[in-house]
């Protein structure tokens, strides 16, 4: 019955790694119940020696009954037996759970649908592990389903998996292997107990079953220790390692972070039923500003993603103003304003600052740095939650004439911001040319694209849509033309590139709503919009998403994008006549009834390296130096031990001014004995380092004679060796050892003589990787593992009563 229990324990241990995915603990206790049910069936099958084939179906049935009683007990017969109604209830909960996991980012609320999915999945993993270990007797293969369960949080959560969770899961798998080994050993026969008597002692041979079992356990334990400790010693060349050791764990002190998937967060925040406050701000001119966090510049045919930003040390916001906006001319009219922004403390793990574009100065506490190409400001050591900071911005105010007369963009801008995949459907390319006039300027074509989305194209704003990949883009543009800001922004940016206008997609927040003299930005103000580039003006925001009550209510249209109504009030919303008012509720559709969640902006996984000005060659060099220092640890231990032994030969005992001369004499004798013992130990280590053995039955004098004859020592070295061995024999056998003098010079002479008899490679190894030190380290590790082995043999027994 060991294997079913070990399988259940291993599944529970690995399931602990799922904790970052959930807000509460209901998932764990429900999953634990499922594991206990599956394990109980396996234990009963082993106890009654049932054949293996009916056990997995019985476990599936028991798991079904358990899930029914927990999640659909009101619809089941006697609260547990499945009925048609309970099956439908479970199916409805499963559908709800699947919908929830598509909308919520980790950590998700532990509502019934999500907990049911988790509990059922863990139960199926437990059945698979029990099948492989206890029924098929393939314990090593249980690592596959356990690894599948373990990789779920690694794939979903951007934070590294904690080392305690890894160790617990690894020990669970190791327990399955140990249990399997003990089961196999038990089939070889009954173990014979070895007892000690007063007359003799019987020792077990090294090849018995117990030794084999202990060796397997030691190998597994050593593997776990190395997996945890090696990342501490070796600097990773890739950011964001599995465990939170070394560089790149995203928790401060490293030089990389992991940022969220902006598109996933955008969809999730717009779908939240509770419209929570993200930040508040004041602005000097009273005009709301869009606040951008991310700039997506790469379109691969399926989705928009971000190039790796770089933050230079000299660009820290605390040390210097922001870099100049790319492409913006010195003669461009701008509107200066100062914003005071306060981010809610509920916002977690946000490493990018919401800022108006372009910001010219940012006053914020911490190490925040801008990317020179996009002016995104991020940090690898700080987060924005709870921060209050000031921003000075100077938004461009270009005229229509200036934009129409703009020169072609710089080649570097065109190469980066006009790239499109060859697989882009031809019908999308044709659409871009069909909705714009061929003889228009790029600025006029950009306005025609915006009008196509907001007025002439028959588009409808709705959150009841999915996807931002290639097929979804085609479906949005060519067929149903229904979506929200993600589809509008991504589509306009793609069409602009088709027309030769450099473009990118910005992710952030609209200006929000005015509340008592300040502006309040909520989760439903999350927004995506395209930015188009015009030489001499730089990047400009456009707004293809329908605004007002028929679209995203707080979105606004910039005045420079409506030259025909330049006299109208700036940023006046434009209503899309084709929109359906029924789709204007961001909380409608499948999102209705969802619970609120804490704002969590960490739901993806794009690593971003912070440029510290150190070239890759220097980093590799540092890694090599650290590796060399680690490799020299045995040599440093050997040097330290030799120096400590040498100090025994230099210690002196002072006479106590005629008082207690006998005590001084005794103390000198102890010092002499210690020096002799240190010399003998040093000679023994030197022989080991140079590959020369000393037989256990060989006396010191015989050893000296053999070494002198075998290796042809010079008279001086032979005499030094004779003095050392004679001092050892007098210490061991003489009543009074007498004066030995210092043996340090003799030891040095003998070591030189021994080194002269071996090859250069052996001498180098004796210095860099001394075998004597390696044997000591191996012995220390063996004693540590022996301690763990003894823990298993501890048995708590009731004391036996004695008769009168």
PDB file of C-alpha atoms in Angstrom, residues 302-526:
ATOM      1  CA  UNK A 302      -1.291  37.238 -35.491  1.00  0.00           C
ATOM      2  CA  UNK A 303      -0.789  39.809 -32.751  1.00  0.00           C
ATOM      3  CA  UNK A 304       0.906  43.053 -31.782  1.00  0.00           C
ATOM      4  CA  UNK A 305       3.816  42.713 -29.383  1.00  0.00           C
ATOM      5  CA  UNK A 306       6.516  44.918 -27.935  1.00  0.00           C
ATOM      6  CA  UNK A 307      10.191  45.142 -28.791  1.00  0.00           C
ATOM      7  CA  UNK A 308      12.534  44.915 -25.850  1.00  0.00           C
ATOM      8  CA  UNK A 309      12.817  48.377 -24.237  1.00  0.00           C
ATOM      9  CA  UNK A 310      16.140  49.615 -22.920  1.00  0.00           C
ATOM     10  CA  UNK A 311      16.716  51.842 -19.906  1.00  0.00           C
ATOM     11  CA  UNK A 312      20.144  53.458 -19.761  1.00  0.00           C
ATOM     12  CA  UNK A 313      21.706  54.450 -16.424  1.00  0.00           C
ATOM     13  CA  UNK A 314      22.265  58.034 -17.591  1.00  0.00           C
ATOM     14  CA  UNK A 315      18.548  58.397 -18.448  1.00  0.00           C
ATOM     15  CA  UNK A 316      17.185  57.862 -14.927  1.00  0.00           C
ATOM     16  CA  UNK A 317      14.233  60.190 -14.364  1.00  0.00           C
ATOM     17  CA  UNK A 318      15.760  61.311 -11.067  1.00  0.00           C
ATOM     18  CA  UNK A 319      18.966  62.464 -12.750  1.00  0.00           C
ATOM     19  CA  UNK A 320      17.933  64.053 -16.020  1.00  0.00           C
ATOM     20  CA  UNK A 321      14.932  65.121 -18.103  1.00  0.00           C
ATOM     21  CA  UNK A 322      13.283  62.725 -20.500  1.00  0.00           C
ATOM     22  CA  UNK A 323      14.925  62.134 -23.900  1.00  0.00           C
ATOM     23  CA  UNK A 324      13.529  64.274 -26.711  1.00  0.00           C
ATOM     24  CA  UNK A 325      10.512  62.851 -28.573  1.00  0.00           C
ATOM     25  CA  UNK A 326      11.637  61.075 -31.771  1.00  0.00           C
ATOM     26  CA  UNK A 327      10.911  63.012 -34.949  1.00  0.00           C
ATOM     27  CA  UNK A 328       9.611  66.173 -33.250  1.00  0.00           C
ATOM     28  CA  UNK A 329      10.971  69.399 -34.752  1.00  0.00           C
ATOM     29  CA  UNK A 330      12.145  72.323 -32.657  1.00  0.00           C
ATOM     30  CA  UNK A 331       9.694  74.704 -34.372  1.00  0.00           C
ATOM     31  CA  UNK A 332       6.620  72.591 -33.604  1.00  0.00           C
ATOM     32  CA  UNK A 333       3.977  74.404 -31.475  1.00  0.00           C
ATOM     33  CA  UNK A 334       3.289  72.544 -28.213  1.00  0.00           C
ATOM     34  CA  UNK A 335       0.878  72.854 -25.291  1.00  0.00           C
ATOM     35  CA  UNK A 336       2.707  72.530 -21.959  1.00  0.00           C
ATOM     36  CA  UNK A 337       0.948  71.119 -18.888  1.00  0.00           C
ATOM     37  CA  UNK A 338       1.853  69.633 -15.520  1.00  0.00           C
ATOM     38  CA  UNK A 339       0.111  66.548 -14.152  1.00  0.00           C
ATOM     39  CA  UNK A 340       0.100  65.187 -10.601  1.00  0.00           C
ATOM     40  CA  UNK A 341      -0.711  61.459 -10.778  1.00  0.00           C
ATOM     41  CA  UNK A 342      -1.519  59.101  -7.883  1.00  0.00           C
ATOM     42  CA  UNK A 343      -1.782  55.374  -8.623  1.00  0.00           C
ATOM     43  CA  UNK A 344      -4.110  53.290  -6.467  1.00  0.00           C
ATOM     44  CA  UNK A 345      -2.489  50.998  -3.915  1.00  0.00           C
ATOM     45  CA  UNK A 346      -4.686  48.179  -5.235  1.00  0.00           C
ATOM     46  CA  UNK A 347      -2.688  48.094  -8.456  1.00  0.00           C
ATOM     47  CA  UNK A 348      -0.133  45.329  -8.118  1.00  0.00           C
ATOM     48  CA  UNK A 349       3.127  44.580  -9.892  1.00  0.00           C
ATOM     49  CA  UNK A 350       2.843  47.409 -12.400  1.00  0.00           C
ATOM     50  CA  UNK A 351       6.372  48.194 -13.566  1.00  0.00           C
ATOM     51  CA  UNK A 352       5.421  50.847 -16.176  1.00  0.00           C
ATOM     52  CA  UNK A 353       4.243  54.378 -15.343  1.00  0.00           C
ATOM     53  CA  UNK A 354       1.014  55.684 -16.927  1.00  0.00           C
ATOM     54  CA  UNK A 355       2.178  58.901 -18.648  1.00  0.00           C
ATOM     55  CA  UNK A 356       0.939  61.405 -21.219  1.00  0.00           C
ATOM     56  CA  UNK A 357       2.882  61.415 -24.481  1.00  0.00           C
ATOM     57  CA  UNK A 358       5.325  63.007 -24.800  1.00  0.00           C
ATOM     58  CA  UNK A 359       6.530  63.579 -21.252  1.00  0.00           C
ATOM     59  CA  UNK A 360       9.473  65.962 -20.910  1.00  0.00           C
ATOM     60  CA  UNK A 361      10.162  65.431 -17.191  1.00  0.00           C
ATOM     61  CA  UNK A 362       8.998  62.869 -14.607  1.00  0.00           C
ATOM     62  CA  UNK A 363       9.542  63.427 -10.873  1.00  0.00           C
ATOM     63  CA  UNK A 364       9.051  60.045  -9.171  1.00  0.00           C
ATOM     64  CA  UNK A 365      10.719  58.149  -6.334  1.00  0.00           C
ATOM     65  CA  UNK A 366      12.725  55.088  -7.263  1.00  0.00           C
ATOM     66  CA  UNK A 367      14.855  53.900 -10.154  1.00  0.00           C
ATOM     67  CA  UNK A 368      12.658  54.611 -13.208  1.00  0.00           C
ATOM     68  CA  UNK A 369      14.112  54.839 -16.700  1.00  0.00           C
ATOM     69  CA  UNK A 370      12.692  55.736 -20.111  1.00  0.00           C
ATOM     70  CA  UNK A 371      13.134  53.845 -23.341  1.00  0.00           C
ATOM     71  CA  UNK A 372      14.538  56.412 -25.777  1.00  0.00           C
ATOM     72  CA  UNK A 373      12.613  55.145 -28.798  1.00  0.00           C
ATOM     73  CA  UNK A 374       9.148  54.973 -27.229  1.00  0.00           C
ATOM     74  CA  UNK A 375       9.476  57.101 -24.036  1.00  0.00           C
ATOM     75  CA  UNK A 376       7.901  54.304 -21.988  1.00  0.00           C
ATOM     76  CA  UNK A 377       9.137  54.645 -18.394  1.00  0.00           C
ATOM     77  CA  UNK A 378       9.690  51.427 -16.452  1.00  0.00           C
ATOM     78  CA  UNK A 379      11.605  50.057 -13.482  1.00  0.00           C
ATOM     79  CA  UNK A 380      13.128  46.714 -12.563  1.00  0.00           C
ATOM     80  CA  UNK A 381      13.208  47.515  -8.854  1.00  0.00           C
ATOM     81  CA  UNK A 382      10.034  49.473  -8.120  1.00  0.00           C
ATOM     82  CA  UNK A 383       6.331  49.211  -8.854  1.00  0.00           C
ATOM     83  CA  UNK A 384       3.802  51.959  -9.509  1.00  0.00           C
ATOM     84  CA  UNK A 385       1.162  50.855  -6.999  1.00  0.00           C
ATOM     85  CA  UNK A 386       0.592  53.630  -4.412  1.00  0.00           C
ATOM     86  CA  UNK A 387       3.024  56.047  -6.119  1.00  0.00           C
ATOM     87  CA  UNK A 388       2.436  59.777  -6.469  1.00  0.00           C
ATOM     88  CA  UNK A 389       4.491  61.560  -9.127  1.00  0.00           C
ATOM     89  CA  UNK A 390       4.552  64.701 -11.250  1.00  0.00           C
ATOM     90  CA  UNK A 391       4.815  64.837 -15.026  1.00  0.00           C
ATOM     91  CA  UNK A 392       5.578  67.770 -17.291  1.00  0.00           C
ATOM     92  CA  UNK A 393       4.289  67.251 -20.817  1.00  0.00           C
ATOM     93  CA  UNK A 394       4.364  69.265 -24.027  1.00  0.00           C
ATOM     94  CA  UNK A 395       1.792  67.866 -26.431  1.00  0.00           C
ATOM     95  CA  UNK A 396       2.297  68.813 -30.089  1.00  0.00           C
ATOM     96  CA  UNK A 397      -0.243  71.084 -31.789  1.00  0.00           C
ATOM     97  CA  UNK A 398       0.496  70.615 -35.505  1.00  0.00           C
ATOM     98  CA  UNK A 399      -1.467  72.292 -38.247  1.00  0.00           C
ATOM     99  CA  UNK A 400      -3.041  70.435 -41.137  1.00  0.00           C
ATOM    100  CA  UNK A 401      -0.689  72.166 -43.578  1.00  0.00           C
ATOM    101  CA  UNK A 402       2.377  71.033 -41.646  1.00  0.00           C
ATOM    102  CA  UNK A 403       1.191  67.436 -41.565  1.00  0.00           C
ATOM    103  CA  UNK A 404       0.276  67.409 -45.251  1.00  0.00           C
ATOM    104  CA  UNK A 405       3.738  68.694 -46.155  1.00  0.00           C
ATOM    105  CA  UNK A 406       5.623  66.266 -43.918  1.00  0.00           C
ATOM    106  CA  UNK A 407       8.725  64.727 -45.474  1.00  0.00           C
ATOM    107  CA  UNK A 408       9.160  60.939 -45.745  1.00  0.00           C
ATOM    108  CA  UNK A 409      10.069  59.315 -42.469  1.00  0.00           C
ATOM    109  CA  UNK A 410      13.636  58.485 -41.533  1.00  0.00           C
ATOM    110  CA  UNK A 411      14.778  55.089 -42.934  1.00  0.00           C
ATOM    111  CA  UNK A 412      15.243  53.647 -39.432  1.00  0.00           C
ATOM    112  CA  UNK A 413      11.644  54.584 -38.562  1.00  0.00           C
ATOM    113  CA  UNK A 414      10.331  53.104 -41.794  1.00  0.00           C
ATOM    114  CA  UNK A 415      12.228  49.863 -41.325  1.00  0.00           C
ATOM    115  CA  UNK A 416      10.893  49.321 -37.815  1.00  0.00           C
ATOM    116  CA  UNK A 417       7.361  50.695 -38.060  1.00  0.00           C
ATOM    117  CA  UNK A 418       6.342  49.607 -41.562  1.00  0.00           C
ATOM    118  CA  UNK A 419       7.173  45.913 -41.211  1.00  0.00           C
ATOM    119  CA  UNK A 420       4.317  43.592 -42.144  1.00  0.00           C
ATOM    120  CA  UNK A 421       4.339  39.815 -42.546  1.00  0.00           C
ATOM    121  CA  UNK A 422       4.163  38.385 -46.051  1.00  0.00           C
ATOM    122  CA  UNK A 423       1.224  36.272 -44.916  1.00  0.00           C
ATOM    123  CA  UNK A 424      -1.012  39.315 -44.447  1.00  0.00           C
ATOM    124  CA  UNK A 425      -4.209  38.573 -46.430  1.00  0.00           C
ATOM    125  CA  UNK A 426      -4.438  40.344 -49.747  1.00  0.00           C
ATOM    126  CA  UNK A 427      -8.000  41.425 -49.019  1.00  0.00           C
ATOM    127  CA  UNK A 428      -6.733  43.550 -46.111  1.00  0.00           C
ATOM    128  CA  UNK A 429      -4.178  45.232 -48.357  1.00  0.00           C
ATOM    129  CA  UNK A 430      -6.876  45.946 -50.910  1.00  0.00           C
ATOM    130  CA  UNK A 431      -9.162  47.343 -48.208  1.00  0.00           C
ATOM    131  CA  UNK A 432      -6.545  49.914 -47.187  1.00  0.00           C
ATOM    132  CA  UNK A 433      -6.294  51.294 -50.717  1.00  0.00           C
ATOM    133  CA  UNK A 434     -10.046  51.111 -51.303  1.00  0.00           C
ATOM    134  CA  UNK A 435     -11.065  53.256 -48.322  1.00  0.00           C
ATOM    135  CA  UNK A 436      -8.463  55.958 -48.969  1.00  0.00           C
ATOM    136  CA  UNK A 437      -7.779  58.245 -51.909  1.00  0.00           C
ATOM    137  CA  UNK A 438      -4.702  57.423 -53.920  1.00  0.00           C
ATOM    138  CA  UNK A 439      -3.676  61.061 -54.537  1.00  0.00           C
ATOM    139  CA  UNK A 440      -4.026  62.122 -50.879  1.00  0.00           C
ATOM    140  CA  UNK A 441      -1.115  62.850 -48.544  1.00  0.00           C
ATOM    141  CA  UNK A 442      -0.298  60.364 -45.810  1.00  0.00           C
ATOM    142  CA  UNK A 443      -1.899  62.674 -43.266  1.00  0.00           C
ATOM    143  CA  UNK A 444      -5.118  62.829 -45.280  1.00  0.00           C
ATOM    144  CA  UNK A 445      -5.102  59.056 -45.697  1.00  0.00           C
ATOM    145  CA  UNK A 446      -4.740  58.660 -41.931  1.00  0.00           C
ATOM    146  CA  UNK A 447      -7.848  60.813 -41.409  1.00  0.00           C
ATOM    147  CA  UNK A 448      -9.709  58.804 -44.042  1.00  0.00           C
ATOM    148  CA  UNK A 449      -8.836  55.606 -42.171  1.00  0.00           C
ATOM    149  CA  UNK A 450     -10.096  57.091 -38.902  1.00  0.00           C
ATOM    150  CA  UNK A 451     -13.355  58.160 -40.550  1.00  0.00           C
ATOM    151  CA  UNK A 452     -13.726  54.690 -42.046  1.00  0.00           C
ATOM    152  CA  UNK A 453     -13.791  53.197 -38.550  1.00  0.00           C
ATOM    153  CA  UNK A 454     -15.815  55.881 -36.792  1.00  0.00           C
ATOM    154  CA  UNK A 455     -18.333  56.950 -39.454  1.00  0.00           C
ATOM    155  CA  UNK A 456     -18.322  55.288 -42.864  1.00  0.00           C
ATOM    156  CA  UNK A 457     -17.410  51.639 -42.300  1.00  0.00           C
ATOM    157  CA  UNK A 458     -20.447  50.494 -40.345  1.00  0.00           C
ATOM    158  CA  UNK A 459     -18.427  49.324 -37.338  1.00  0.00           C
ATOM    159  CA  UNK A 460     -20.050  48.517 -33.989  1.00  0.00           C
ATOM    160  CA  UNK A 461     -18.435  48.752 -30.563  1.00  0.00           C
ATOM    161  CA  UNK A 462     -18.933  45.646 -28.396  1.00  0.00           C
ATOM    162  CA  UNK A 463     -16.957  43.689 -25.821  1.00  0.00           C
ATOM    163  CA  UNK A 464     -18.672  40.447 -26.841  1.00  0.00           C
ATOM    164  CA  UNK A 465     -15.850  39.459 -29.175  1.00  0.00           C
ATOM    165  CA  UNK A 466     -12.683  37.445 -28.890  1.00  0.00           C
ATOM    166  CA  UNK A 467      -9.220  37.426 -30.337  1.00  0.00           C
ATOM    167  CA  UNK A 468      -6.614  39.707 -31.776  1.00  0.00           C
ATOM    168  CA  UNK A 469      -4.883  37.276 -34.116  1.00  0.00           C
ATOM    169  CA  UNK A 470      -4.788  37.200 -37.895  1.00  0.00           C
ATOM    170  CA  UNK A 471      -8.107  35.410 -38.587  1.00  0.00           C
ATOM    171  CA  UNK A 472      -9.882  37.586 -36.013  1.00  0.00           C
ATOM    172  CA  UNK A 473      -8.426  40.689 -37.685  1.00  0.00           C
ATOM    173  CA  UNK A 474      -9.749  39.582 -41.071  1.00  0.00           C
ATOM    174  CA  UNK A 475     -13.115  38.755 -39.585  1.00  0.00           C
ATOM    175  CA  UNK A 476     -13.308  42.166 -37.912  1.00  0.00           C
ATOM    176  CA  UNK A 477     -12.309  44.179 -40.987  1.00  0.00           C
ATOM    177  CA  UNK A 478     -14.037  42.222 -43.732  1.00  0.00           C
ATOM    178  CA  UNK A 479     -17.060  40.488 -42.202  1.00  0.00           C
ATOM    179  CA  UNK A 480     -18.711  41.313 -38.879  1.00  0.00           C
ATOM    180  CA  UNK A 481     -16.980  44.669 -38.110  1.00  0.00           C
ATOM    181  CA  UNK A 482     -17.818  44.365 -34.418  1.00  0.00           C
ATOM    182  CA  UNK A 483     -15.226  44.753 -31.677  1.00  0.00           C
ATOM    183  CA  UNK A 484     -13.738  47.029 -29.081  1.00  0.00           C
ATOM    184  CA  UNK A 485     -10.689  49.276 -28.889  1.00  0.00           C
ATOM    185  CA  UNK A 486      -8.201  46.434 -29.304  1.00  0.00           C
ATOM    186  CA  UNK A 487      -9.556  45.526 -32.749  1.00  0.00           C
ATOM    187  CA  UNK A 488     -10.012  49.155 -33.815  1.00  0.00           C
ATOM    188  CA  UNK A 489      -6.486  50.213 -32.831  1.00  0.00           C
ATOM    189  CA  UNK A 490      -4.763  47.096 -34.197  1.00  0.00           C
ATOM    190  CA  UNK A 491      -6.673  47.275 -37.483  1.00  0.00           C
ATOM    191  CA  UNK A 492      -5.979  50.951 -38.140  1.00  0.00           C
ATOM    192  CA  UNK A 493      -2.284  50.462 -37.372  1.00  0.00           C
ATOM    193  CA  UNK A 494      -2.103  47.571 -39.857  1.00  0.00           C
ATOM    194  CA  UNK A 495      -3.924  49.512 -42.588  1.00  0.00           C
ATOM    195  CA  UNK A 496      -1.658  52.513 -41.983  1.00  0.00           C
ATOM    196  CA  UNK A 497       1.430  50.371 -42.536  1.00  0.00           C
ATOM    197  CA  UNK A 498      -0.091  49.029 -45.741  1.00  0.00           C
ATOM    198  CA  UNK A 499      -0.324  52.648 -46.932  1.00  0.00           C
ATOM    199  CA  UNK A 500       3.288  53.369 -45.947  1.00  0.00           C
ATOM    200  CA  UNK A 501       2.488  55.341 -42.765  1.00  0.00           C
ATOM    201  CA  UNK A 502       4.678  54.272 -39.796  1.00  0.00           C
ATOM    202  CA  UNK A 503       2.402  53.125 -36.986  1.00  0.00           C
ATOM    203  CA  UNK A 504       2.277  51.384 -33.627  1.00  0.00           C
ATOM    204  CA  UNK A 505      -0.352  50.509 -31.003  1.00  0.00           C
ATOM    205  CA  UNK A 506      -0.446  52.222 -27.605  1.00  0.00           C
ATOM    206  CA  UNK A 507      -2.004  50.630 -24.510  1.00  0.00           C
ATOM    207  CA  UNK A 508      -3.029  52.664 -21.482  1.00  0.00           C
ATOM    208  CA  UNK A 509      -5.995  54.696 -20.273  1.00  0.00           C
ATOM    209  CA  UNK A 510      -8.221  57.425 -21.595  1.00  0.00           C
ATOM    210  CA  UNK A 511      -8.457  60.689 -19.700  1.00  0.00           C
ATOM    211  CA  UNK A 512     -11.189  59.390 -17.384  1.00  0.00           C
ATOM    212  CA  UNK A 513     -13.912  61.517 -15.807  1.00  0.00           C
ATOM    213  CA  UNK A 514     -13.756  64.746 -13.778  1.00  0.00           C
ATOM    214  CA  UNK A 515     -14.497  64.406 -10.055  1.00  0.00           C
ATOM    215  CA  UNK A 516     -14.253  67.464  -7.730  1.00  0.00           C
ATOM    216  CA  UNK A 517     -11.381  69.173  -9.491  1.00  0.00           C
ATOM    217  CA  UNK A 518      -9.418  66.034 -10.360  1.00  0.00           C
ATOM    218  CA  UNK A 519      -9.658  63.340 -12.998  1.00  0.00           C
ATOM    219  CA  UNK A 520     -10.463  59.769 -12.022  1.00  0.00           C
ATOM    220  CA  UNK A 521      -9.354  56.877 -14.228  1.00  0.00           C
ATOM    221  CA  UNK A 522     -11.091  53.519 -13.758  1.00  0.00           C
ATOM    222  CA  UNK A 523     -10.630  50.006 -15.102  1.00  0.00           C
ATOM    223  CA  UNK A 524     -13.227  50.584 -17.821  1.00  0.00           C
ATOM    224  CA  UNK A 525     -11.099  53.473 -19.059  1.00  0.00           C
ATOM    225  CA  UNK A 526      -8.480  50.956 -20.223  1.00  0.00           C
TER     226      UNK A 526
END
